[in-house]
Amino acid sequence: MSGRRSPVPRAAWLAGLLAAGLPAWLGAADAAAIDADAAARAKTRELLAYGIDTQVLEVVAKLGAARDTDYTEELAALLDPARSPEVRTAVFALFADLGAGEGEPAALAIVADPPAGAPSLTAAAVAYLATRKPPGLAARLLPLVDSPDAVVASTALRVIGETRDPAAR
């Protein structure tokens, strides 16, 4: 005998504890903390889905500070053109910081057809795409170099230079 216990009794013990709901060693305070965390996550999802812009921007800022990647699906939904440019700009900035790829389709759509009156959104989409480096990015950004908005034009030019794509020359 090697002195090693059989894993079967341990597995049966764990199964029994899990079937009872919570492990016996987990105290009421720990269970309450788990419930509070679940409630906070549900509230975050609710605010992202239904909150007004100021609430959404506050949540996006908190997620960025925490570098939380658990809500990328909900954040990607905020890139819908029906949302405000401020919210979408904040989401692109967060996605760029986190390295999340969920915003790429929306950013490419903005670059292809920049929204009027929202140069900050266009610049944020370009800056985000710089972190993703999709194929043909430089060619897609070339029309933005002639933008009447200096921030959009300079951001596009900087990103084109960073790609070092010979097709953009």
CSV table of N, CA and C in Angstrom, one decimal:
chain,number,residue,atom,x,y,z
A,1,MET,N,0.8,-1.2,0.0
A,1,MET,CA,0.0,0.0,0.0
A,1,MET,C,0.9,1.2,0.0
A,2,SER,N,0.6,2.2,-0.8
A,2,SER,CA,1.4,3.4,-1.0
A,2,SER,C,1.1,4.5,0.1
A,3,GLY,N,0.1,4.3,0.8
A,3,GLY,CA,-0.3,5.4,1.8
A,3,GLY,C,-1.2,6.4,1.2
A,4,ARG,N,-1.6,6.3,0.0
A,4,ARG,CA,-2.4,7.2,-0.7
A,4,ARG,C,-3.9,6.8,-0.5
A,5,ARG,N,-4.7,7.8,-0.2
A,5,ARG,CA,-6.2,7.4,-0.1
A,5,ARG,C,-6.8,7.3,-1.4
A,6,SER,N,-7.9,6.6,-1.5
A,6,SER,CA,-8.6,6.5,-2.7
A,6,SER,C,-9.4,7.7,-2.9
A,7,PRO,N,-9.5,8.2,-4.2
A,7,PRO,CA,-10.2,9.5,-4.4
A,7,PRO,C,-11.7,9.3,-4.4
A,8,VAL,N,-12.2,8.1,-4.3
A,8,VAL,CA,-13.7,7.8,-4.4
A,8,VAL,C,-14.3,8.4,-3.1
A,9,PRO,N,-13.8,8.1,-1.9
A,9,PRO,CA,-14.5,8.7,-0.7
A,9,PRO,C,-14.5,10.2,-0.7
A,10,ARG,N,-13.4,10.8,-1.2
A,10,ARG,CA,-13.3,12.3,-1.2
A,10,ARG,C,-14.4,12.8,-2.2
A,11,ALA,N,-14.5,12.2,-3.4
A,11,ALA,CA,-15.4,12.6,-4.4
A,11,ALA,C,-16.9,12.5,-3.9
A,12,ALA,N,-17.1,11.4,-3.2
A,12,ALA,CA,-18.5,11.2,-2.6
A,12,ALA,C,-18.8,12.3,-1.6
A,13,TRP,N,-17.8,12.6,-0.7
A,13,TRP,CA,-17.9,13.6,0.3
A,13,TRP,C,-18.2,15.0,-0.4
A,14,LEU,N,-17.4,15.3,-1.4
A,14,LEU,CA,-17.7,16.6,-2.1
A,14,LEU,C,-19.0,16.6,-2.8
A,15,ALA,N,-19.4,15.5,-3.4
A,15,ALA,CA,-20.7,15.5,-4.0
A,15,ALA,C,-21.8,15.7,-3.0
A,16,GLY,N,-21.7,15.1,-1.8
A,16,GLY,CA,-22.7,15.3,-0.8
A,16,GLY,C,-22.8,16.7,-0.3
A,17,LEU,N,-21.6,17.4,-0.1
A,17,LEU,CA,-21.6,18.8,0.3
A,17,LEU,C,-22.2,19.7,-0.8
A,18,LEU,N,-21.9,19.5,-2.0
A,18,LEU,CA,-22.4,20.3,-3.1
A,18,LEU,C,-23.9,20.1,-3.2
A,19,ALA,N,-24.4,18.8,-3.0
A,19,ALA,CA,-25.8,18.5,-3.1
A,19,ALA,C,-26.6,19.2,-2.0
A,20,ALA,N,-25.9,19.4,-0.9
A,20,ALA,CA,-26.6,20.1,0.2
A,20,ALA,C,-26.7,21.6,0.0
A,21,GLY,N,-26.0,22.1,-1.0
A,21,GLY,CA,-26.1,23.6,-1.3
A,21,GLY,C,-24.8,24.3,-1.2
A,22,LEU,N,-24.2,24.2,0.0
A,22,LEU,CA,-23.0,24.9,0.3
A,22,LEU,C,-22.1,24.0,1.1
A,23,PRO,N,-20.8,24.0,0.9
A,23,PRO,CA,-19.9,23.2,1.7
A,23,PRO,C,-20.1,23.6,3.2
A,24,ALA,N,-19.9,22.6,4.0
A,24,ALA,CA,-20.1,22.8,5.4
A,24,ALA,C,-19.1,23.8,6.0
A,25,TRP,N,-17.9,23.9,5.5
A,25,TRP,CA,-17.0,24.9,6.0
A,25,TRP,C,-17.2,26.3,5.6
A,26,LEU,N,-18.2,26.5,4.7
A,26,LEU,CA,-18.5,27.8,4.2
A,26,LEU,C,-19.6,28.4,5.2
A,27,GLY,N,-19.1,29.4,5.9
A,27,GLY,CA,-20.0,30.0,6.9
A,27,GLY,C,-21.1,30.9,6.3
A,28,ALA,N,-22.0,31.4,7.2
A,28,ALA,CA,-23.1,32.2,6.7
A,28,ALA,C,-22.6,33.5,6.2
A,29,ALA,N,-21.5,34.1,6.8
A,29,ALA,CA,-21.0,35.4,6.3
A,29,ALA,C,-20.4,35.2,4.9
A,30,ASP,N,-19.7,34.0,4.6
A,30,ASP,CA,-19.2,33.8,3.3
A,30,ASP,C,-20.3,33.6,2.3
A,31,ALA,N,-21.4,32.9,2.7
A,31,ALA,CA,-22.5,32.7,1.8
A,31,ALA,C,-23.2,34.1,1.5
A,32,ALA,N,-23.3,34.9,2.5
A,32,ALA,CA,-23.9,36.3,2.3
A,32,ALA,C,-23.0,37.1,1.3
A,33,ALA,N,-21.7,36.9,1.4
A,33,ALA,CA,-20.8,37.7,0.5
A,33,ALA,C,-21.0,37.2,-0.9
A,34,ILE,N,-21.1,35.9,-1.1
A,34,ILE,CA,-21.4,35.3,-2.4
A,34,ILE,C,-22.7,35.8,-3.0
A,35,ASP,N,-23.7,35.9,-2.2
A,35,ASP,CA,-25.0,36.4,-2.6
A,35,ASP,C,-24.9,37.9,-3.0
A,36,ALA,N,-24.1,38.6,-2.2
A,36,ALA,CA,-24.0,40.1,-2.4
A,36,ALA,C,-23.2,40.3,-3.7
A,37,ASP,N,-22.2,39.5,-4.0
A,37,ASP,CA,-21.4,39.6,-5.2
A,37,ASP,C,-22.3,39.2,-6.4
A,38,ALA,N,-23.2,38.2,-6.3
A,38,ALA,CA,-24.1,37.9,-7.4
A,38,ALA,C,-25.1,39.0,-7.6
A,39,ALA,N,-25.6,39.6,-6.6
A,39,ALA,CA,-26.5,40.7,-6.7
A,39,ALA,C,-25.8,41.9,-7.4
A,40,ALA,N,-24.6,42.2,-7.0
A,40,ALA,CA,-23.8,43.3,-7.6
A,40,ALA,C,-23.6,43.1,-9.1
A,41,ARG,N,-23.3,41.8,-9.5
A,41,ARG,CA,-23.1,41.5,-10.9
A,41,ARG,C,-24.4,41.7,-11.6
A,42,ALA,N,-25.5,41.2,-11.1
A,42,ALA,CA,-26.8,41.4,-11.7
A,42,ALA,C,-27.1,42.9,-11.9
A,43,LYS,N,-26.8,43.7,-10.9
A,43,LYS,CA,-27.1,45.1,-10.9
A,43,LYS,C,-26.2,45.8,-12.0
A,44,THR,N,-24.9,45.4,-12.1
A,44,THR,CA,-24.1,45.9,-13.2
A,44,THR,C,-24.6,45.6,-14.5
A,45,ARG,N,-25.1,44.3,-14.8
A,45,ARG,CA,-25.6,43.9,-16.0
A,45,ARG,C,-26.9,44.7,-16.3
A,46,GLU,N,-27.7,44.9,-15.3
A,46,GLU,CA,-28.9,45.7,-15.5
A,46,GLU,C,-28.6,47.2,-15.9
A,47,LEU,N,-27.7,47.8,-15.2
A,47,LEU,CA,-27.3,49.2,-15.5
A,47,LEU,C,-26.7,49.3,-17.0
A,48,LEU,N,-25.9,48.3,-17.4
A,48,LEU,CA,-25.4,48.3,-18.7
A,48,LEU,C,-26.5,48.2,-19.8
A,49,ALA,N,-27.5,47.4,-19.4
A,49,ALA,CA,-28.6,47.2,-20.4
A,49,ALA,C,-29.6,48.3,-20.4
A,50,TYR,N,-29.9,48.8,-19.3
A,50,TYR,CA,-31.1,49.7,-19.2
A,50,TYR,C,-30.8,51.1,-18.6
A,51,GLY,N,-29.5,51.3,-18.1
A,51,GLY,CA,-29.2,52.5,-17.4
A,51,GLY,C,-29.1,53.7,-18.4
A,52,ILE,N,-29.3,54.9,-17.8
A,52,ILE,CA,-29.1,56.1,-18.6
A,52,ILE,C,-27.6,56.3,-18.8
A,53,ASP,N,-27.3,57.2,-19.7
A,53,ASP,CA,-25.9,57.4,-20.1
A,53,ASP,C,-25.0,57.7,-18.9
A,54,THR,N,-25.4,58.5,-18.0
A,54,THR,CA,-24.5,58.8,-16.8
A,54,THR,C,-24.2,57.6,-16.0
A,55,GLN,N,-25.2,56.7,-15.8
A,55,GLN,CA,-25.0,55.5,-15.1
A,55,GLN,C,-24.1,54.5,-15.8
A,56,VAL,N,-24.4,54.4,-17.1
A,56,VAL,CA,-23.6,53.5,-17.9
A,56,VAL,C,-22.1,54.0,-17.9
A,57,LEU,N,-21.9,55.3,-18.1
A,57,LEU,CA,-20.5,55.8,-18.1
A,57,LEU,C,-19.8,55.5,-16.8
A,58,GLU,N,-20.5,55.6,-15.7
A,58,GLU,CA,-20.0,55.3,-14.4
A,58,GLU,C,-19.6,53.9,-14.2
A,59,VAL,N,-20.5,53.0,-14.7
A,59,VAL,CA,-20.2,51.5,-14.7
A,59,VAL,C,-19.0,51.2,-15.6
A,60,VAL,N,-18.9,51.8,-16.8
A,60,VAL,CA,-17.8,51.6,-17.7
A,60,VAL,C,-16.5,52.0,-17.0
A,61,ALA,N,-16.5,53.2,-16.3
A,61,ALA,CA,-15.3,53.6,-15.6
A,61,ALA,C,-14.9,52.7,-14.5
A,62,LYS,N,-15.8,52.2,-13.8
A,62,LYS,CA,-15.5,51.2,-12.7
A,62,LYS,C,-15.0,49.9,-13.3
A,63,LEU,N,-15.5,49.4,-14.4
A,63,LEU,CA,-15.0,48.2,-15.0
A,63,LEU,C,-13.6,48.4,-15.5
A,64,GLY,N,-13.3,49.6,-16.0
A,64,GLY,CA,-12.0,49.9,-16.5
A,64,GLY,C,-11.0,50.0,-15.3
A,65,ALA,N,-11.4,50.6,-14.3
A,65,ALA,CA,-10.5,50.7,-13.1
A,65,ALA,C,-10.2,49.3,-12.5
A,66,ALA,N,-11.2,48.4,-12.6
A,66,ALA,CA,-11.0,47.1,-12.1
A,66,ALA,C,-10.4,46.1,-13.1
A,67,ARG,N,-10.3,46.6,-14.4
A,67,ARG,CA,-9.9,45.8,-15.5
A,67,ARG,C,-10.7,44.5,-15.6
A,68,ASP,N,-12.0,44.7,-15.4
A,68,ASP,CA,-12.9,43.6,-15.4
A,68,ASP,C,-13.4,43.2,-16.8
A,69,THR,N,-13.1,42.0,-17.2
A,69,THR,CA,-13.5,41.5,-18.6
A,69,THR,C,-14.7,40.6,-18.6
A,70,ASP,N,-15.5,40.6,-17.5
A,70,ASP,CA,-16.6,39.7,-17.4
A,70,ASP,C,-17.9,40.3,-18.2
A,71,TYR,N,-17.8,41.5,-18.6
A,71,TYR,CA,-19.0,42.1,-19.2
A,71,TYR,C,-18.8,42.5,-20.6
A,72,THR,N,-17.9,41.9,-21.3
A,72,THR,CA,-17.6,42.3,-22.7
A,72,THR,C,-18.8,42.2,-23.6
A,73,GLU,N,-19.6,41.2,-23.4
A,73,GLU,CA,-20.8,41.0,-24.2
A,73,GLU,C,-21.8,42.1,-24.0
A,74,GLU,N,-22.1,42.5,-22.8
A,74,GLU,CA,-23.0,43.6,-22.5
A,74,GLU,C,-22.4,44.9,-23.0
A,75,LEU,N,-21.1,45.1,-22.9
A,75,LEU,CA,-20.5,46.3,-23.4
A,75,LEU,C,-20.5,46.4,-24.9
A,76,ALA,N,-20.4,45.3,-25.6
A,76,ALA,CA,-20.4,45.3,-27.0
A,76,ALA,C,-21.8,45.7,-27.5
A,77,ALA,N,-22.8,45.4,-26.7
A,77,ALA,CA,-24.2,45.8,-27.1
A,77,ALA,C,-24.4,47.3,-27.0
A,78,LEU,N,-23.5,48.0,-26.2
A,78,LEU,CA,-23.6,49.4,-26.1
A,78,LEU,C,-23.0,50.1,-27.3
A,79,LEU,N,-22.4,49.4,-28.2
A,79,LEU,CA,-21.8,50.0,-29.4
A,79,LEU,C,-22.8,50.2,-30.5
A,80,ASP,N,-24.1,49.9,-30.2
A,80,ASP,CA,-25.2,50.1,-31.1
A,80,ASP,C,-25.3,51.6,-31.5
A,81,PRO,N,-25.5,51.9,-32.7
A,81,PRO,CA,-25.6,53.3,-33.1
A,81,PRO,C,-26.7,54.1,-32.4
A,82,ALA,N,-27.7,53.4,-31.8
A,82,ALA,CA,-28.7,54.1,-31.0
A,82,ALA,C,-28.2,54.7,-29.7
A,83,ARG,N,-27.1,54.2,-29.2
A,83,ARG,CA,-26.5,54.7,-28.0
A,83,ARG,C,-25.7,56.0,-28.3
A,84,SER,N,-25.5,56.8,-27.3
A,84,SER,CA,-24.9,58.1,-27.4
A,84,SER,C,-23.4,57.9,-27.8
A,85,PRO,N,-22.9,58.9,-28.6
A,85,PRO,CA,-21.4,58.8,-28.9
A,85,PRO,C,-20.5,58.8,-27.7
A,86,GLU,N,-20.9,59.4,-26.6
A,86,GLU,CA,-20.1,59.4,-25.4
A,86,GLU,C,-20.0,58.0,-24.8
A,87,VAL,N,-21.1,57.3,-24.8
A,87,VAL,CA,-21.1,55.9,-24.3
A,87,VAL,C,-20.2,55.0,-25.2
A,88,ARG,N,-20.4,55.1,-26.5
A,88,ARG,CA,-19.7,54.3,-27.4
A,88,ARG,C,-18.2,54.6,-27.4
A,89,THR,N,-17.8,55.9,-27.2
A,89,THR,CA,-16.4,56.3,-27.1
A,89,THR,C,-15.8,55.7,-25.8
A,90,ALA,N,-16.5,55.7,-24.7
A,90,ALA,CA,-16.0,55.1,-23.5
A,90,ALA,C,-15.8,53.6,-23.6
A,91,VAL,N,-16.7,53.0,-24.3
A,91,VAL,CA,-16.6,51.5,-24.5
A,91,VAL,C,-15.4,51.2,-25.4
A,92,PHE,N,-15.2,52.0,-26.5
A,92,PHE,CA,-14.0,51.7,-27.3
A,92,PHE,C,-12.8,51.9,-26.5
A,93,ALA,N,-12.7,52.9,-25.7
A,93,ALA,CA,-11.5,53.2,-24.9
A,93,ALA,C,-11.3,52.0,-23.9
A,94,LEU,N,-12.3,51.5,-23.3
A,94,LEU,CA,-12.2,50.4,-22.4
A,94,LEU,C,-11.8,49.1,-23.1
A,95,PHE,N,-12.4,48.8,-24.3
A,95,PHE,CA,-12.0,47.7,-25.1
A,95,PHE,C,-10.6,47.8,-25.5
A,96,ALA,N,-10.1,48.9,-25.9
A,96,ALA,CA,-8.7,49.1,-26.3
A,96,ALA,C,-7.8,48.8,-25.1
A,97,ASP,N,-8.2,49.3,-23.9
A,97,ASP,CA,-7.4,49.1,-22.7
A,97,ASP,C,-7.3,47.6,-22.3
A,98,LEU,N,-8.5,46.9,-22.5
A,98,LEU,CA,-8.6,45.5,-22.1
A,98,LEU,C,-8.1,44.5,-23.1
A,99,GLY,N,-8.0,45.0,-24.4
A,99,GLY,CA,-7.6,44.2,-25.5
A,99,GLY,C,-8.7,43.3,-25.9
A,100,ALA,N,-10.0,43.8,-25.7
A,100,ALA,CA,-11.2,43.0,-26.1
A,100,ALA,C,-11.5,43.2,-27.6
A,101,GLY,N,-11.8,42.1,-28.2
A,101,GLY,CA,-12.1,42.1,-29.7
A,101,GLY,C,-13.5,42.3,-30.0
A,102,GLU,N,-14.4,42.4,-29.1
A,102,GLU,CA,-15.8,42.4,-29.4
A,102,GLU,C,-16.3,43.7,-30.1
A,103,GLY,N,-15.5,44.8,-30.0
A,103,GLY,CA,-15.9,46.0,-30.6
A,103,GLY,C,-15.4,46.2,-32.0
A,104,GLU,N,-14.7,45.3,-32.6
A,104,GLU,CA,-14.1,45.4,-33.9
A,104,GLU,C,-15.2,45.7,-35.0
A,105,PRO,N,-16.3,44.9,-35.1
A,105,PRO,CA,-17.2,45.1,-36.1
A,105,PRO,C,-17.8,46.6,-36.1
A,106,ALA,N,-18.1,47.0,-34.9
A,106,ALA,CA,-18.7,48.4,-34.7
A,106,ALA,C,-17.7,49.4,-35.1
A,107,ALA,N,-16.4,49.2,-34.7
A,107,ALA,CA,-15.4,50.2,-35.1
A,107,ALA,C,-15.2,50.3,-36.6
A,108,LEU,N,-15.2,49.1,-37.2
A,108,LEU,CA,-15.0,49.1,-38.7
A,108,LEU,C,-16.1,49.8,-39.4
A,109,ALA,N,-17.4,49.7,-38.8
A,109,ALA,CA,-18.5,50.3,-39.4
A,109,ALA,C,-18.4,51.8,-39.3
A,110,ILE,N,-17.9,52.3,-38.1
A,110,ILE,CA,-17.7,53.7,-37.9
A,110,ILE,C,-16.7,54.3,-38.8
A,111,VAL,N,-15.6,53.6,-39.0
A,111,VAL,CA,-14.5,54.0,-39.9
A,111,VAL,C,-15.0,54.1,-41.4
A,112,ALA,N,-15.8,53.1,-41.7
A,112,ALA,CA,-16.4,53.1,-43.1
A,112,ALA,C,-17.3,54.2,-43.4
A,113,ASP,N,-18.1,54.6,-42.3
A,113,ASP,CA,-19.1,55.7,-42.5
A,113,ASP,C,-19.1,56.5,-41.2
A,114,PRO,N,-18.2,57.4,-41.0
A,114,PRO,CA,-18.1,58.2,-39.8
A,114,PRO,C,-19.4,59.0,-39.5
A,115,PRO,N,-19.9,58.9,-38.3
A,115,PRO,CA,-21.1,59.6,-37.9
A,115,PRO,C,-20.8,61.1,-37.9
A,116,ALA,N,-21.7,61.9,-38.5
A,116,ALA,CA,-21.6,63.3,-38.5
A,116,ALA,C,-21.7,63.9,-37.0
A,117,GLY,N,-20.9,64.8,-36.7
A,117,GLY,CA,-21.0,65.5,-35.4
A,117,GLY,C,-20.4,64.7,-34.3
A,118,ALA,N,-19.7,63.6,-34.6
A,118,ALA,CA,-19.1,62.8,-33.5
A,118,ALA,C,-17.6,62.4,-33.8
A,119,PRO,N,-16.8,63.5,-33.9
A,119,PRO,CA,-15.4,63.2,-34.2
A,119,PRO,C,-14.7,62.4,-33.1
A,120,SER,N,-15.1,62.6,-31.9
A,120,SER,CA,-14.4,61.9,-30.8
A,120,SER,C,-14.7,60.4,-30.9
A,121,LEU,N,-15.9,60.1,-31.3
A,121,LEU,CA,-16.3,58.7,-31.5
A,121,LEU,C,-15.5,58.0,-32.6
A,122,THR,N,-15.3,58.8,-33.7
A,122,THR,CA,-14.5,58.3,-34.8
A,122,THR,C,-13.1,58.1,-34.4
A,123,ALA,N,-12.5,59.0,-33.7
A,123,ALA,CA,-11.1,58.9,-33.3
A,123,ALA,C,-11.0,57.8,-32.3
A,124,ALA,N,-12.0,57.5,-31.4
A,124,ALA,CA,-11.9,56.4,-30.5
A,124,ALA,C,-12.0,55.1,-31.2
A,125,ALA,N,-12.8,55.0,-32.2
A,125,ALA,CA,-12.9,53.8,-33.0
A,125,ALA,C,-11.6,53.5,-33.7
A,126,VAL,N,-10.9,54.5,-34.3
A,126,VAL,CA,-9.6,54.4,-35.0
A,126,VAL,C,-8.6,53.9,-33.9
A,127,ALA,N,-8.5,54.6,-32.8
A,127,ALA,CA,-7.6,54.2,-31.8
A,127,ALA,C,-7.8,52.8,-31.3
A,128,TYR,N,-9.0,52.4,-31.2
A,128,TYR,CA,-9.3,51.0,-30.8
A,128,TYR,C,-8.8,50.0,-31.8
A,129,LEU,N,-9.1,50.3,-33.1
A,129,LEU,CA,-8.7,49.5,-34.2
A,129,LEU,C,-7.2,49.3,-34.2
A,130,ALA,N,-6.5,50.4,-33.8
A,130,ALA,CA,-5.0,50.3,-33.8
A,130,ALA,C,-4.5,49.2,-32.8
A,131,THR,N,-5.3,48.9,-31.8
A,131,THR,CA,-5.0,47.8,-30.9
A,131,THR,C,-5.3,46.5,-31.4
A,132,ARG,N,-6.2,46.4,-32.4
A,132,ARG,CA,-6.7,45.1,-32.9
A,132,ARG,C,-6.0,44.8,-34.2
A,133,LYS,N,-5.6,45.8,-35.0
A,133,LYS,CA,-4.8,45.6,-36.2
A,133,LYS,C,-5.5,44.6,-37.2
A,134,PRO,N,-6.8,44.9,-37.6
A,134,PRO,CA,-7.4,44.0,-38.6
A,134,PRO,C,-6.8,44.1,-39.9
A,135,PRO,N,-6.9,43.1,-40.8
A,135,PRO,CA,-6.3,43.2,-42.1
A,135,PRO,C,-6.8,44.4,-42.9
A,136,GLY,N,-6.0,45.0,-43.6
A,136,GLY,CA,-6.4,46.2,-44.5
A,136,GLY,C,-6.7,47.4,-43.7
A,137,LEU,N,-6.3,47.5,-42.5
A,137,LEU,CA,-6.7,48.7,-41.7
A,137,LEU,C,-6.2,50.0,-42.3
A,138,ALA,N,-4.9,50.0,-42.7
A,138,ALA,CA,-4.4,51.3,-43.3
A,138,ALA,C,-5.2,51.8,-44.5
A,139,ALA,N,-5.6,50.9,-45.3
A,139,ALA,CA,-6.4,51.3,-46.5
A,139,ALA,C,-7.8,51.8,-46.1
A,140,ARG,N,-8.3,51.2,-45.0
A,140,ARG,CA,-9.6,51.7,-44.5
A,140,ARG,C,-9.5,53.1,-43.9
A,141,LEU,N,-8.4,53.4,-43.3
A,141,LEU,CA,-8.2,54.7,-42.7
A,141,LEU,C,-7.8,55.8,-43.6
A,142,LEU,N,-7.3,55.5,-44.7
A,142,LEU,CA,-6.8,56.6,-45.6
A,142,LEU,C,-7.9,57.7,-45.9
A,143,PRO,N,-9.1,57.4,-46.1
A,143,PRO,CA,-10.1,58.5,-46.3
A,143,PRO,C,-10.2,59.4,-45.1
A,144,LEU,N,-9.9,58.9,-43.9
A,144,LEU,CA,-10.0,59.7,-42.7
A,144,LEU,C,-8.9,60.8,-42.5
A,145,VAL,N,-7.8,60.6,-43.3
A,145,VAL,CA,-6.7,61.5,-43.2
A,145,VAL,C,-7.2,62.9,-43.7
A,146,ASP,N,-8.1,62.9,-44.6
A,146,ASP,CA,-8.7,64.2,-45.1
A,146,ASP,C,-9.8,64.7,-44.3
A,147,SER,N,-10.1,64.2,-43.1
A,147,SER,CA,-11.2,64.6,-42.3
A,147,SER,C,-11.0,66.1,-41.9
A,148,PRO,N,-12.1,66.8,-41.9
A,148,PRO,CA,-12.0,68.2,-41.4
A,148,PRO,C,-11.7,68.3,-39.9
A,149,ASP,N,-11.9,67.2,-39.2
A,149,ASP,CA,-11.5,67.3,-37.8
A,149,ASP,C,-10.1,66.9,-37.6
A,150,ALA,N,-9.3,67.7,-37.0
A,150,ALA,CA,-7.9,67.5,-36.8
A,150,ALA,C,-7.6,66.3,-36.0
A,151,VAL,N,-8.4,66.0,-34.9
A,151,VAL,CA,-8.1,64.8,-34.1
A,151,VAL,C,-8.3,63.5,-34.9
A,152,VAL,N,-9.4,63.5,-35.7
A,152,VAL,CA,-9.7,62.3,-36.5
A,152,VAL,C,-8.5,62.1,-37.5
A,153,ALA,N,-8.2,63.2,-38.2
A,153,ALA,CA,-7.1,63.1,-39.2
A,153,ALA,C,-5.8,62.7,-38.6
A,154,SER,N,-5.4,63.3,-37.5
A,154,SER,CA,-4.1,62.9,-36.9
A,154,SER,C,-4.1,61.5,-36.3
A,155,THR,N,-5.2,61.1,-35.7
A,155,THR,CA,-5.3,59.7,-35.2
A,155,THR,C,-5.2,58.7,-36.3
A,156,ALA,N,-5.9,59.0,-37.4
A,156,ALA,CA,-5.9,58.1,-38.6
A,156,ALA,C,-4.4,58.0,-39.1
A,157,LEU,N,-3.8,59.2,-39.3
A,157,LEU,CA,-2.5,59.2,-39.8
A,157,LEU,C,-1.5,58.5,-38.9
A,158,ARG,N,-1.6,58.7,-37.6
A,158,ARG,CA,-0.7,58.0,-36.7
A,158,ARG,C,-0.9,56.5,-36.8
A,159,VAL,N,-2.1,56.0,-36.8
A,159,VAL,CA,-2.4,54.6,-36.9
A,159,VAL,C,-1.9,54.0,-38.2
A,160,ILE,N,-2.1,54.7,-39.3
A,160,ILE,CA,-1.6,54.3,-40.6
A,160,ILE,C,-0.1,54.1,-40.5
A,161,GLY,N,0.6,55.1,-39.9
A,161,GLY,CA,2.0,55.0,-39.8
A,161,GLY,C,2.5,53.8,-38.9
A,162,GLU,N,1.7,53.5,-37.9
A,162,GLU,CA,2.0,52.4,-37.0
A,162,GLU,C,1.9,51.1,-37.7
A,163,THR,N,1.0,51.0,-38.7
A,163,THR,CA,0.7,49.7,-39.4
A,163,THR,C,1.9,49.4,-40.3
A,164,ARG,N,2.6,50.4,-40.8
A,164,ARG,CA,3.7,50.2,-41.7
A,164,ARG,C,3.3,49.4,-42.9
A,165,ASP,N,2.0,49.6,-43.3
A,165,ASP,CA,1.4,48.9,-44.5
A,165,ASP,C,1.9,49.6,-45.8
A,166,PRO,N,2.6,48.9,-46.6
A,166,PRO,CA,3.1,49.6,-47.9
A,166,PRO,C,1.9,50.0,-48.8
A,167,ALA,N,0.8,49.3,-48.7
A,167,ALA,CA,-0.4,49.7,-49.5
A,167,ALA,C,-0.9,51.0,-49.2
A,168,ALA,N,-0.6,51.6,-48.1
A,168,ALA,CA,-1.1,52.9,-47.7
A,168,ALA,C,-0.2,54.1,-48.2
A,169,ARG,N,0.8,53.8,-48.9
A,169,ARG,CA,1.7,54.8,-49.4
A,169,ARG,C,1.2,55.4,-50.7
